[in-house]
């Protein structure tokens, strides 16, 4: 029992305290409030996992609320992708809601503030307003509009709504405290004029509420009990509470946790949109993007992402998470679930000179040796001509090279031991063929040869191999903290994508399924690309290597 309490995160502690005190009638209702102005990224996944699992843990619910108060940047394409990504992560929201559905109520709230002498219409320009706000150490000064009468404010606000004024000509400000040490309390703007078409409300409105006015009031309308957001909203909290208090509406409460930052990654939608628009990547779902859709296409599983979010936990201070932890989580998951297959990415031909030409043996290999029973077997055809990896052969092999070279022996995975007898080169000195003899009584599983070899290499039979395209990925940024640089695009890695147009895979991969992970033995985890695969050409993405190659690199 004691141990269980120790493992609570700070928001769980708050919720348990609230439950003990009978607050909100024991109800827990959280929300995930994306602005539909881009695709979700791994940072959003952290917020999703947190909000949904808090509700699950305390028998509560989570609303999905589209925070669609900015008509210019929002789009239904984003709404659809957000819904798909949340469900793919394994969560189901209670109600699908839109802040824009509350525009009438929010307008009425604003009128109520005016009537309480707590809001006024200001004709100043945004520069004038900024200047009159003072600085954190110098109090602001009221503009001449601050003393307008209730009647005048009501009339002007109505005219703003009715489209009498141009963008920026007037704003509605809350009347709070121009000397507050918190700049957000110095008469913040709560409504602005924007003559723009909204993806849901069409042309009904030409005034739109600001984030601070819409967000807390939407929480309250939905009777959200715990409104969880990221740390940068701490200074907004007094305003959140002030508005709810003055409007005398349901007292939702805001709590803040540290956003997820990943090294070698940019995470703001604005920056990701630039990568898309300027064609640094193929789209929002490019396998190098930190978006949920990019990670999915790359071959990440929902389990691995949920596990990652669980592992990093939640903190009250900003920090930077190593992207190799995310890679560790997918490796750990795929090691348990991926089916093993053989593929050769950089082929040279191996000819077994003492194996009859035209003879084909059907070798078998377990699909998944990590589980009892192996999830069945697949057939792997073996013949006298095989593709092997170019770097599995060396003409002048050093002592500890346990692969092929003149006179050296290796085991062919699932097959026989072979010994290299000869090789051929072209005029440029490139190896073109490796000749071997096989040991007939050394077949895997029934080996009576008594021979011991140190290395096992993968291969595919030349006549049976299927030709596919393989895409290898590296980090999109070379800089550990690209977002901190003046120009984040300056550190884009020019070699983040390596396309192998002609790789050979074992024939069973013709049946590869979308969304399923495959381990190409000794090469990494791969999955079928969902966008560019066609019936004629399979395209595989490497999800992650088998080992953390970057860790090795940095220890060099
Ligand atoms: P971005 O800066 O990437 O555009 P945002 O905060 O503007 O992100 P929203 O759509 O407003 O994006 O975010 C929806 C929810 O996701 C918010 O509650 C926000 O706090 C949370 N969120 C966004 N980015 C992160 C992150 N990196 N880590 C954790 N939570 C995040
Ligand atoms: Mg936002």
Coordinates of C-alpha atoms and ligand atoms in Angstrom, one line a residue:
X1 CA 0.0 0.0 0.0
X2 CA 2.8 2.4 1.0
X3 CA 4.7 1.4 -2.1
X4 CA 1.7 2.1 -4.3
X5 CA 1.4 5.6 -3.0
X6 CA 5.1 6.3 -3.6
X7 CA 4.7 5.6 -7.3
X8 CA 2.0 8.2 -7.7
X9 CA 2.9 11.1 -9.9
X10 CA 2.1 14.6 -8.7
X11 CA -1.2 14.9 -10.6
X12 CA -2.4 11.6 -9.3
X13 CA -1.6 12.8 -5.8
X14 CA -3.8 15.9 -6.4
X15 CA -6.6 13.8 -7.8
X16 CA -6.5 11.4 -4.9
X17 CA -6.5 14.3 -2.5
X18 CA -9.6 15.7 -4.3
X19 CA -11.3 12.3 -4.2
X20 CA -10.6 12.0 -0.5
X21 CA -12.2 15.4 0.0
X22 CA -15.2 14.5 -2.0
X23 CA -14.5 17.3 -4.5
X24 CA -16.5 17.2 -7.8
X25 CA -18.7 14.4 -6.3
X26 CA -15.8 12.0 -6.9
X27 CA -15.9 12.7 -10.6
X28 CA -12.7 12.9 -12.8
X29 CA -13.0 14.4 -16.2
X30 CA -9.9 15.4 -18.2
X31 CA -9.6 16.6 -21.7
X32 CA -7.2 16.6 -24.6
X33 CA -7.4 20.0 -26.4
X34 CA -5.5 20.1 -29.7
X35 CA -5.6 23.0 -32.0
X36 CA -6.4 21.5 -35.4
X37 CA -3.5 23.3 -37.1
X38 CA -1.2 20.4 -37.7
X39 CA -0.6 16.7 -37.1
X40 CA 0.0 15.4 -33.6
X41 CA 3.6 14.7 -32.6
X42 CA 5.2 12.6 -29.9
X43 CA 4.9 15.5 -27.5
X44 CA 1.1 15.4 -27.9
X45 CA 1.3 11.6 -27.3
X46 CA 2.7 12.4 -23.8
X47 CA -0.3 14.6 -23.1
X48 CA -2.7 12.1 -24.5
X49 CA -1.3 9.2 -22.5
X50 CA -1.4 11.4 -19.4
X51 CA -4.9 12.7 -19.8
X52 CA -6.5 9.4 -20.9
X53 CA -4.7 7.2 -18.3
X54 CA -5.5 9.5 -15.4
X55 CA -9.2 9.2 -16.3
X56 CA -8.9 5.4 -16.8
X57 CA -7.2 5.0 -13.5
X58 CA -9.9 6.9 -11.6
X59 CA -12.9 5.7 -13.5
X60 CA -13.3 9.0 -15.2
X61 CA -13.6 10.1 -18.8
X62 CA -11.6 12.2 -21.2
X63 CA -13.1 14.6 -23.7
X64 CA -11.5 15.4 -27.1
X65 CA -11.9 19.1 -27.6
X66 CA -10.7 20.8 -30.7
X67 CA -9.4 24.2 -29.7
X68 CA -10.5 25.8 -33.0
X69 CA -10.5 29.5 -32.2
X70 CA -8.1 30.5 -34.9
X71 CA -9.9 30.3 -38.2
X72 CA -6.9 31.0 -40.4
X73 CA -4.6 28.1 -39.6
X74 CA -7.2 25.3 -39.0
X75 CA -8.4 22.6 -41.3
X76 CA -10.6 19.5 -41.3
X77 CA -7.7 17.5 -42.6
X78 CA -6.0 18.1 -39.3
X79 CA -9.2 17.2 -37.3
X80 CA -9.4 13.8 -39.1
X81 CA -5.7 13.0 -38.6
X82 CA -5.9 13.9 -34.9
X83 CA -8.8 11.6 -34.3
X84 CA -7.1 8.8 -36.2
X85 CA -3.9 9.2 -34.3
X86 CA -5.5 9.2 -30.8
X87 CA -7.5 6.0 -31.6
X88 CA -4.4 4.4 -33.1
X89 CA -2.6 5.1 -29.8
X90 CA -5.3 3.0 -28.2
X91 CA -7.5 5.7 -26.6
X92 CA -11.2 6.5 -27.0
X93 CA -12.6 9.8 -25.9
X94 CA -16.0 10.4 -24.3
X95 CA -17.3 13.4 -26.2
X96 CA -15.9 15.0 -29.4
X97 CA -16.3 18.7 -28.8
X98 CA -15.3 21.9 -30.5
X99 CA -14.5 25.2 -28.9
X100 CA -16.3 26.8 -31.8
X101 CA -19.5 25.2 -30.6
X102 CA -19.3 27.4 -27.6
X103 CA -18.9 30.7 -29.5
X104 CA -22.5 31.8 -28.5
X105 CA -21.9 31.0 -24.9
X106 CA -18.4 32.6 -24.9
X107 CA -20.0 35.7 -26.5
X108 CA -22.6 35.8 -23.7
X109 CA -19.8 35.4 -21.1
X110 CA -18.0 38.4 -22.6
X111 CA -21.2 40.5 -22.5
X112 CA -21.6 39.5 -18.9
X113 CA -18.1 40.7 -18.1
X114 CA -18.9 44.0 -19.7
X115 CA -22.1 44.3 -17.7
X116 CA -20.0 43.7 -14.5
X117 CA -17.7 46.4 -15.6
X118 CA -15.0 43.8 -16.0
X119 CA -14.3 44.2 -19.7
X120 CA -14.0 47.1 -22.2
X121 CA -13.6 47.8 -25.9
X122 CA -10.3 49.3 -26.7
X123 CA -9.6 51.1 -30.0
X124 CA -5.8 51.2 -29.6
X125 CA -3.6 49.5 -32.0
X126 CA -1.8 46.3 -30.8
X127 CA 1.5 48.4 -30.6
X128 CA -0.2 51.0 -28.5
X129 CA -1.6 48.3 -26.2
X130 CA 1.7 46.6 -25.9
X131 CA 3.4 50.0 -25.0
X132 CA 0.8 50.9 -22.5
X133 CA 1.1 47.6 -20.7
X134 CA 4.4 48.7 -19.1
X135 CA 7.1 46.2 -18.3
X136 CA 7.3 43.6 -15.5
X137 CA 8.9 46.3 -13.3
X138 CA 7.0 49.3 -14.6
X139 CA 3.2 49.4 -14.2
X140 CA 1.0 49.9 -17.2
X141 CA -1.0 53.0 -17.9
X142 CA -4.7 52.9 -18.9
X143 CA -5.7 53.9 -22.4
X144 CA -8.4 56.5 -22.8
X145 CA -10.9 53.7 -23.6
X146 CA -10.6 52.0 -20.2
X147 CA -13.2 54.3 -18.7
X148 CA -15.9 53.7 -21.4
X149 CA -19.4 53.2 -19.9
X150 CA -21.1 49.8 -19.8
X151 CA -23.6 51.0 -22.4
X152 CA -21.0 52.2 -24.8
X153 CA -19.0 49.0 -24.4
X154 CA -22.1 46.8 -25.0
X155 CA -22.9 48.8 -28.2
X156 CA -19.4 48.6 -29.5
X157 CA -18.9 45.0 -28.8
X158 CA -22.2 44.2 -30.6
X159 CA -21.0 46.3 -33.5
X160 CA -17.7 44.4 -33.5
X161 CA -19.7 41.1 -33.8
X162 CA -21.9 42.6 -36.5
X163 CA -18.9 43.3 -38.7
X164 CA -18.9 47.1 -38.5
X165 CA -15.1 47.2 -38.0
X166 CA -12.1 46.0 -39.8
X167 CA -9.5 43.5 -38.4
X168 CA -7.5 45.1 -35.6
X169 CA -9.7 48.2 -35.3
X170 CA -11.0 47.3 -31.9
X171 CA -10.5 44.6 -29.3
X172 CA -12.3 43.6 -26.1
X173 CA -10.1 43.5 -23.0
X174 CA -10.7 42.2 -19.6
X175 CA -10.4 45.0 -17.0
X176 CA -8.2 43.5 -14.3
X177 CA -5.1 45.2 -13.0
X178 CA -2.6 47.3 -15.1
X179 CA -0.1 47.2 -12.2
X180 CA -0.2 43.4 -11.7
X181 CA 3.3 41.8 -11.5
X182 CA 1.8 39.2 -13.9
X183 CA 1.7 40.7 -17.4
X184 CA -1.1 38.4 -18.3
X185 CA -3.3 40.1 -15.8
X186 CA -2.7 43.6 -17.3
X187 CA -6.0 43.8 -19.1
X188 CA -5.5 41.0 -21.5
X189 CA -7.2 41.0 -24.8
X190 CA -10.1 38.5 -24.8
X191 CA -11.7 39.1 -28.2
X192 CA -10.3 40.2 -31.5
X193 CA -11.8 41.0 -34.9
X194 CA -10.9 38.6 -37.7
X195 CA -12.9 38.6 -40.9
X196 CA -12.0 35.0 -41.9
X197 CA -13.9 31.9 -42.9
X198 CA -13.9 29.3 -40.1
X199 CA -13.8 25.6 -41.0
X200 CA -16.9 24.9 -38.9
X201 CA -18.8 28.1 -38.2
X202 CA -18.3 29.4 -41.7
X203 CA -18.9 33.2 -41.9
X204 CA -21.1 33.4 -38.9
X205 CA -18.5 35.1 -36.8
X206 CA -16.0 37.9 -37.5
X207 CA -14.8 38.1 -33.9
X208 CA -13.0 35.3 -32.2
X209 CA -12.1 34.7 -28.5
X210 CA -8.4 34.6 -27.6
X211 CA -7.0 31.4 -26.2
X212 CA -7.1 32.5 -22.6
X213 CA -10.7 33.4 -22.8
X214 CA -11.8 30.4 -24.7
X215 CA -9.8 27.7 -22.9
X216 CA -10.8 28.0 -19.3
X217 CA -14.4 28.8 -20.2
X218 CA -14.6 25.7 -22.4
X219 CA -13.2 23.6 -19.5
X220 CA -15.8 25.0 -17.3
X221 CA -18.7 24.5 -19.8
X222 CA -17.7 20.8 -20.0
X223 CA -17.2 20.6 -16.2
X224 CA -13.6 19.4 -16.6
X225 CA -12.3 18.6 -13.2
X226 CA -8.5 18.5 -13.9
X227 CA -7.3 20.6 -16.8
X228 CA -3.7 19.5 -17.4
X229 CA -1.4 21.6 -19.6
X230 CA 2.2 22.3 -20.1
X231 CA 4.4 24.6 -17.9
X232 CA 4.3 27.7 -20.1
X233 CA 0.7 28.1 -18.9
X234 CA 1.6 28.6 -15.3
X235 CA 1.6 32.5 -15.6
X236 CA -1.9 32.1 -17.3
X237 CA -3.4 30.3 -14.3
X238 CA -4.3 33.5 -12.3
X239 CA -6.3 34.6 -15.4
X240 CA -7.8 31.2 -15.8
X241 CA -9.0 31.4 -12.2
X242 CA -10.0 35.1 -12.4
X243 CA -12.3 34.6 -15.3
X244 CA -14.0 31.5 -13.9
X245 CA -14.4 33.3 -10.5
X246 CA -15.9 36.5 -12.0
X247 CA -18.2 34.6 -14.3
X248 CA -19.3 32.4 -11.4
X249 CA -19.1 29.2 -13.5
X250 CA -18.0 25.7 -12.8
X251 CA -14.6 25.9 -11.1
X252 CA -12.3 23.8 -13.4
X253 CA -8.7 23.7 -12.2
X254 CA -5.5 23.9 -14.2
X255 CA -2.4 21.9 -13.5
X256 CA 0.9 22.0 -15.3
X257 CA 3.6 19.5 -16.3
X258 CA 6.8 19.7 -18.3
X259 CA 6.4 19.3 -22.0
X260 CA 8.3 16.6 -23.8
X261 CA 11.5 17.7 -25.5
X262 CA 13.5 15.2 -27.5
X263 CA 17.0 15.7 -28.6
X264 CA 17.8 15.8 -32.3
X265 CA 14.2 16.6 -32.9
X266 CA 12.0 19.7 -33.4
X267 CA 8.6 19.4 -31.9
X268 CA 6.6 22.6 -32.7
X269 CA 3.9 22.2 -35.2
X270 CA 4.9 25.5 -36.8
X271 CA 8.4 24.2 -37.4
X272 CA 7.1 20.8 -38.6
X273 CA 4.8 22.6 -41.0
X274 CA 7.9 24.4 -42.5
X275 CA 9.6 21.1 -43.1
X276 CA 6.5 19.9 -44.9
X277 CA 5.9 23.1 -46.9
X278 CA 9.5 23.5 -47.9
X279 CA 9.8 19.8 -48.9
X280 CA 12.5 18.8 -46.6
X281 CA 10.4 15.8 -45.9
X282 CA 7.7 13.9 -47.9
X283 CA 4.8 15.1 -45.8
X284 CA 3.5 15.1 -42.2
X285 CA 3.8 11.3 -42.2
X286 CA 7.4 11.1 -43.5
X287 CA 9.0 8.3 -41.5
X288 CA 11.7 10.8 -40.2
X289 CA 9.1 13.1 -38.7
X290 CA 8.3 13.0 -34.9
X291 CA 4.6 13.0 -35.7
X292 CA 2.5 10.1 -34.6
X293 CA 1.7 9.4 -38.3
X294 CA 5.4 9.5 -39.2
X295 CA 6.3 7.2 -36.4
X296 CA 3.4 4.8 -37.4
X297 CA 4.7 4.8 -41.0
X298 CA 8.2 4.2 -39.8
X299 CA 7.0 1.1 -37.9
X300 CA 6.5 2.3 -34.4
X301 CA 3.7 0.5 -32.5
X302 CA 1.2 2.1 -30.2
X303 CA 2.5 -0.1 -27.4
X304 CA 6.0 1.2 -27.8
X305 CA 4.9 4.9 -27.7
X306 CA 2.7 4.3 -24.7
X307 CA 5.5 2.5 -23.0
X308 CA 7.9 5.4 -23.8
X309 CA 5.4 7.9 -22.3
X310 CA 5.0 5.8 -19.2
X311 CA 8.8 5.5 -18.8
X312 CA 9.6 9.1 -19.0
X313 CA 6.9 9.9 -16.5
X314 CA 5.8 13.5 -15.8
X315 CA 7.9 16.2 -14.3
X316 CA 7.4 19.8 -13.0
X317 CA 10.6 21.0 -14.6
X318 CA 11.7 21.3 -18.3
X319 CA 14.1 18.6 -19.4
X320 CA 15.4 16.9 -22.5
X321 CA 14.8 13.3 -23.2
X322 CA 17.3 11.3 -25.2
X323 CA 15.7 10.1 -28.5
X324 CA 17.5 6.8 -28.1
X325 CA 15.1 6.0 -25.3
X326 CA 12.3 6.1 -27.8
X327 CA 14.3 3.8 -30.1
X328 CA 14.9 1.5 -27.2
X329 CA 11.2 1.2 -26.6
X330 CA 10.4 0.2 -30.1
X331 CA 13.3 -2.2 -30.3
X332 CA 12.1 -3.8 -27.1
X333 CA 8.6 -4.2 -28.5
X334 CA 9.6 -5.5 -31.9
X335 CA 12.1 -7.9 -30.5
X336 CA 9.1 -9.7 -28.9
X337 CA 6.7 -9.4 -31.8
X338 CA 8.6 -9.1 -35.1
X339 CA 8.7 -12.0 -37.5
X340 CA 12.3 -12.9 -38.6
X341 CA 13.2 -12.8 -42.2
X342 CA 16.3 -12.7 -44.4
X343 CA 17.2 -9.8 -46.7
X344 CA 20.3 -8.8 -48.5
X345 CA 20.8 -5.0 -48.9
X346 CA 24.1 -4.9 -50.7
X347 CA 24.4 -8.1 -52.6
X348 CA 27.3 -10.2 -54.0
X349 CA 26.7 -13.6 -55.5
X350 CA 27.8 -16.7 -53.6
X351 CA 28.1 -19.9 -55.7
X352 CA 28.2 -23.3 -54.1
X353 CA 30.3 -25.3 -56.5
X354 CA 29.6 -28.7 -55.1
X355 CA 25.8 -28.2 -54.8
X356 CA 23.8 -29.6 -57.8
X357 CA 22.7 -26.9 -60.2
X358 CA 18.9 -26.8 -60.3
X359 CA 18.4 -28.5 -57.0
X360 CA 16.2 -26.7 -54.5
X361 CA 15.8 -27.5 -50.9
X362 CA 13.0 -26.1 -48.7
X363 CA 14.6 -25.1 -45.5
X364 CA 12.3 -24.0 -42.6
X365 CA 12.7 -21.2 -40.1
X366 CA 10.6 -20.1 -37.2
X367 CA 8.7 -16.9 -37.6
X368 CA 9.3 -15.7 -34.1
X369 CA 11.9 -17.6 -32.0
X370 CA 11.0 -15.3 -29.0
X371 CA 7.8 -17.1 -28.3
X372 CA 6.9 -20.8 -27.6
X373 CA 6.1 -22.5 -30.9
X374 CA 7.7 -19.8 -32.9
X375 CA 4.3 -18.6 -34.3
X376 CA 4.8 -21.1 -37.1
X377 CA 7.4 -21.6 -39.7
X378 CA 8.1 -20.2 -43.2
X379 CA 9.8 -22.0 -46.0
X380 CA 13.1 -20.7 -47.2
X381 CA 14.3 -22.0 -50.6
X382 CA 18.0 -22.9 -50.8
X383 CA 20.0 -23.4 -54.0
X384 CA 23.5 -23.3 -55.4
X385 CA 23.4 -19.5 -56.1
X386 CA 22.8 -17.2 -53.2
X387 CA 22.9 -13.5 -52.5
X388 CA 25.0 -12.5 -49.5
X389 CA 25.9 -9.2 -48.0
X390 CA 29.0 -7.6 -49.7
X391 CA 30.6 -6.8 -46.3
X392 CA 30.3 -10.5 -45.2
X393 CA 33.3 -11.2 -47.5
X394 CA 36.8 -9.9 -47.2
X395 CA 39.7 -10.7 -49.5
X396 CA 42.3 -10.1 -46.7
X397 CA 40.3 -10.9 -43.6
X398 CA 41.8 -10.0 -40.3
X399 CA 42.0 -12.6 -37.6
X400 CA 38.8 -11.9 -35.8
X401 CA 36.7 -11.7 -39.0
X402 CA 34.3 -14.6 -38.4
X403 CA 32.6 -14.3 -41.8
X404 CA 33.8 -15.3 -45.3
X405 CA 37.2 -14.9 -46.9
X406 CA 39.6 -17.3 -48.7
X407 CA 39.7 -20.5 -46.7
X408 CA 37.2 -19.3 -44.1
X409 CA 34.0 -21.1 -43.1
X410 CA 30.6 -19.8 -41.9
X411 CA 27.2 -21.2 -41.4
X412 CA 24.4 -20.0 -43.7
X413 CA 21.5 -19.2 -41.4
X414 CA 19.0 -22.2 -41.3
X415 CA 21.3 -24.0 -43.8
X416 CA 24.7 -25.5 -44.2
X417 CA 28.3 -24.6 -43.4
X418 CA 30.2 -23.4 -46.4
X419 CA 33.9 -22.8 -46.9
X420 CA 35.3 -20.3 -49.3
X421 CA 37.4 -21.7 -52.1
X422 CA 37.7 -18.9 -54.6
X423 CA 36.4 -15.5 -55.6
X424 CA 36.3 -13.2 -58.7
X425 CA 36.9 -9.5 -59.2
X426 CA 36.1 -7.1 -61.9
X427 CA 38.6 -4.7 -63.6
X428 CA 38.0 -2.2 -60.8
X429 CA 38.9 -4.6 -58.1
X430 CA 35.3 -5.1 -56.9
X431 CA 34.4 -8.6 -55.8
X432 CA 31.8 -10.0 -58.2
X433 CA 31.5 -13.7 -57.0
X434 CA 32.4 -15.8 -54.1
X435 CA 32.9 -19.5 -54.6
X436 CA 32.3 -22.0 -51.8
X437 CA 31.9 -25.6 -51.1
X438 CA 29.2 -26.7 -48.7
X439 CA 29.4 -29.5 -46.1
X440 CA 26.5 -31.9 -46.9
X441 CA 26.1 -33.3 -43.4
X442 CA 26.1 -29.8 -41.6
X443 CA 22.5 -28.8 -42.2
X444 CA 21.0 -26.8 -39.3
X445 CA 19.1 -28.9 -36.8
X446 CA 20.7 -32.2 -38.2
X447 CA 24.4 -31.4 -38.2
X448 CA 26.6 -34.4 -37.8
X449 CA 29.7 -32.8 -39.3
X450 CA 31.3 -32.0 -36.0
X451 CA 32.6 -28.7 -37.4
X452 CA 32.6 -25.6 -35.3
X453 CA 32.2 -22.2 -37.0
X454 CA 32.1 -18.9 -35.2
X455 CA 30.0 -16.9 -37.7
X456 CA 26.5 -17.2 -39.1
X457 CA 25.5 -15.0 -42.1
X458 CA 22.2 -14.4 -43.8
X459 CA 21.4 -15.0 -47.5
X460 CA 18.7 -15.4 -50.0
X461 CA 18.5 -17.7 -53.0
X462 CA 19.1 -15.9 -56.3
X463 CA 16.4 -17.5 -58.3
X464 CA 13.8 -17.2 -55.5
X465 CA 14.6 -13.8 -54.1
X466 CA 12.1 -11.0 -54.4
X467 CA 13.4 -7.6 -55.4
X468 CA 12.3 -4.8 -53.2
X469 CA 13.1 -1.2 -52.3
X470 CA 14.5 -0.5 -48.8
X471 CA 14.7 2.9 -47.1
X472 CA 17.2 3.5 -44.3
X473 CA 16.8 6.5 -42.1
X474 CA 19.0 8.5 -39.9
X475 CA 18.2 11.4 -37.6
X476 CA 16.7 14.4 -39.4
X477 CA 18.8 16.8 -37.4
X478 CA 22.5 16.7 -36.7
X479 CA 22.3 19.2 -33.9
X480 CA 21.3 17.9 -30.5
X481 CA 19.0 20.8 -29.9
X482 CA 18.0 22.1 -33.3
X483 CA 15.2 24.3 -32.0
X484 CA 17.6 26.4 -30.0
X485 CA 19.6 27.5 -33.0
X486 CA 18.8 30.7 -34.8
X487 CA 17.8 28.7 -37.9
X488 CA 16.7 25.2 -37.0
X489 CA 16.9 24.1 -40.6
X490 CA 20.6 24.8 -40.6
X491 CA 21.3 21.4 -39.0
X492 CA 19.1 19.3 -41.1
X493 CA 21.0 16.0 -41.8
X494 CA 21.5 15.8 -45.6
X495 CA 21.9 12.0 -45.3
X496 CA 18.8 11.2 -43.2
X497 CA 17.3 9.1 -46.0
X498 CA 19.2 6.4 -47.9
X499 CA 17.3 4.6 -50.6
X500 CA 18.3 1.1 -51.7
X501 CA 16.4 0.6 -55.0
X502 CA 17.3 -3.0 -55.4
X503 CA 17.5 -5.2 -52.3
X504 CA 16.7 -8.9 -52.2
X505 CA 14.4 -10.5 -49.7
X506 CA 13.3 -14.1 -49.1
X507 CA 10.2 -15.0 -51.1
X508 CA 7.9 -15.3 -48.1
X509 CA 8.0 -11.5 -47.7
X510 CA 5.8 -11.2 -50.8
X511 CA 3.1 -11.8 -48.1
X512 CA 4.3 -9.1 -45.8
X513 CA 1.4 -7.3 -44.1
X514 CA 1.1 -3.6 -43.7
X515 CA 1.5 -2.5 -40.0
X516 CA 3.5 -5.6 -39.1
X517 CA 7.1 -5.5 -38.0
X518 CA 9.8 -7.8 -39.5
X519 CA 13.3 -8.3 -38.3
X520 CA 15.6 -8.6 -41.2
X521 CA 18.2 -10.8 -39.5
X522 CA 21.4 -8.9 -38.6
X523 CA 20.0 -5.7 -40.2
X524 CA 17.3 -4.2 -38.1
X525 CA 13.5 -4.0 -37.8
X526 CA 11.6 -3.1 -41.0
X527 CA 8.0 -2.6 -42.1
X528 CA 6.2 -2.1 -45.3
X529 CA 5.8 1.5 -46.3
X530 CA 2.1 2.4 -46.3
X531 CA 2.4 5.1 -48.8
X532 CA 4.7 4.0 -51.6
X533 CA 4.3 0.3 -51.7
X534 CA 2.4 -1.0 -54.8
X535 CA 1.5 -4.4 -56.0
X536 CA 4.5 -4.4 -58.2
X537 CA 7.0 -3.0 -55.8
X538 CA 7.3 -3.5 -52.1
X539 CA 9.0 -0.7 -50.2
X540 CA 10.3 -1.4 -46.7
X541 CA 11.3 1.2 -44.1
X542 CA 13.8 0.5 -41.5
X543 CA 12.2 1.3 -38.2
X544 CA 15.3 1.0 -36.1
X545 CA 18.6 -0.8 -36.1
X546 CA 19.1 -3.9 -33.9
X547 CA 21.5 -2.0 -31.7
X548 CA 22.0 1.6 -30.8
X549 CA 24.6 2.6 -33.3
X550 CA 24.7 6.2 -32.0
X551 CA 25.8 5.0 -28.5
X552 CA 28.7 3.2 -30.1
X553 CA 29.6 6.2 -32.2
X554 CA 29.8 8.6 -29.2
X555 CA 32.0 6.2 -27.3
X556 CA 34.5 6.0 -30.1
Ligands
LIG1 P1 3.0 23.0 -30.7 O1 3.8 24.0 -30.0 O2 3.7 21.8 -31.2 O3 2.2 23.7 -31.8 P2 0.8 23.2 -29.0 O4 0.9 23.2 -27.6 O5 0.5 24.5 -29.7 O6 2.0 22.5 -29.7 P3 -1.8 22.1 -29.1 O7 -2.6 21.5 -30.2 O8 -2.3 23.4 -28.6 O9 -0.3 22.2 -29.6 O10 -1.6 21.0 -27.9 C1 -2.6 20.2 -27.5 C2 -2.2 19.7 -26.1 O11 -0.9 19.0 -26.2 C3 -1.9 20.8 -25.2 O12 -2.5 20.5 -23.9 C4 -0.4 20.9 -25.0 O13 -0.1 21.3 -23.8 C5 0.0 19.4 -25.3 N1 1.3 19.4 -25.8 C6 1.8 20.0 -26.9 N2 3.1 19.8 -27.1 C7 3.5 19.0 -26.1 C8 4.8 18.4 -25.7 N3 5.9 18.6 -26.4 N4 4.8 17.7 -24.5 C9 3.7 17.5 -23.9 N5 2.5 18.0 -24.2 C10 2.4 18.8 -25.3
LIG2 MG1 -1.3 25.6 -28.8

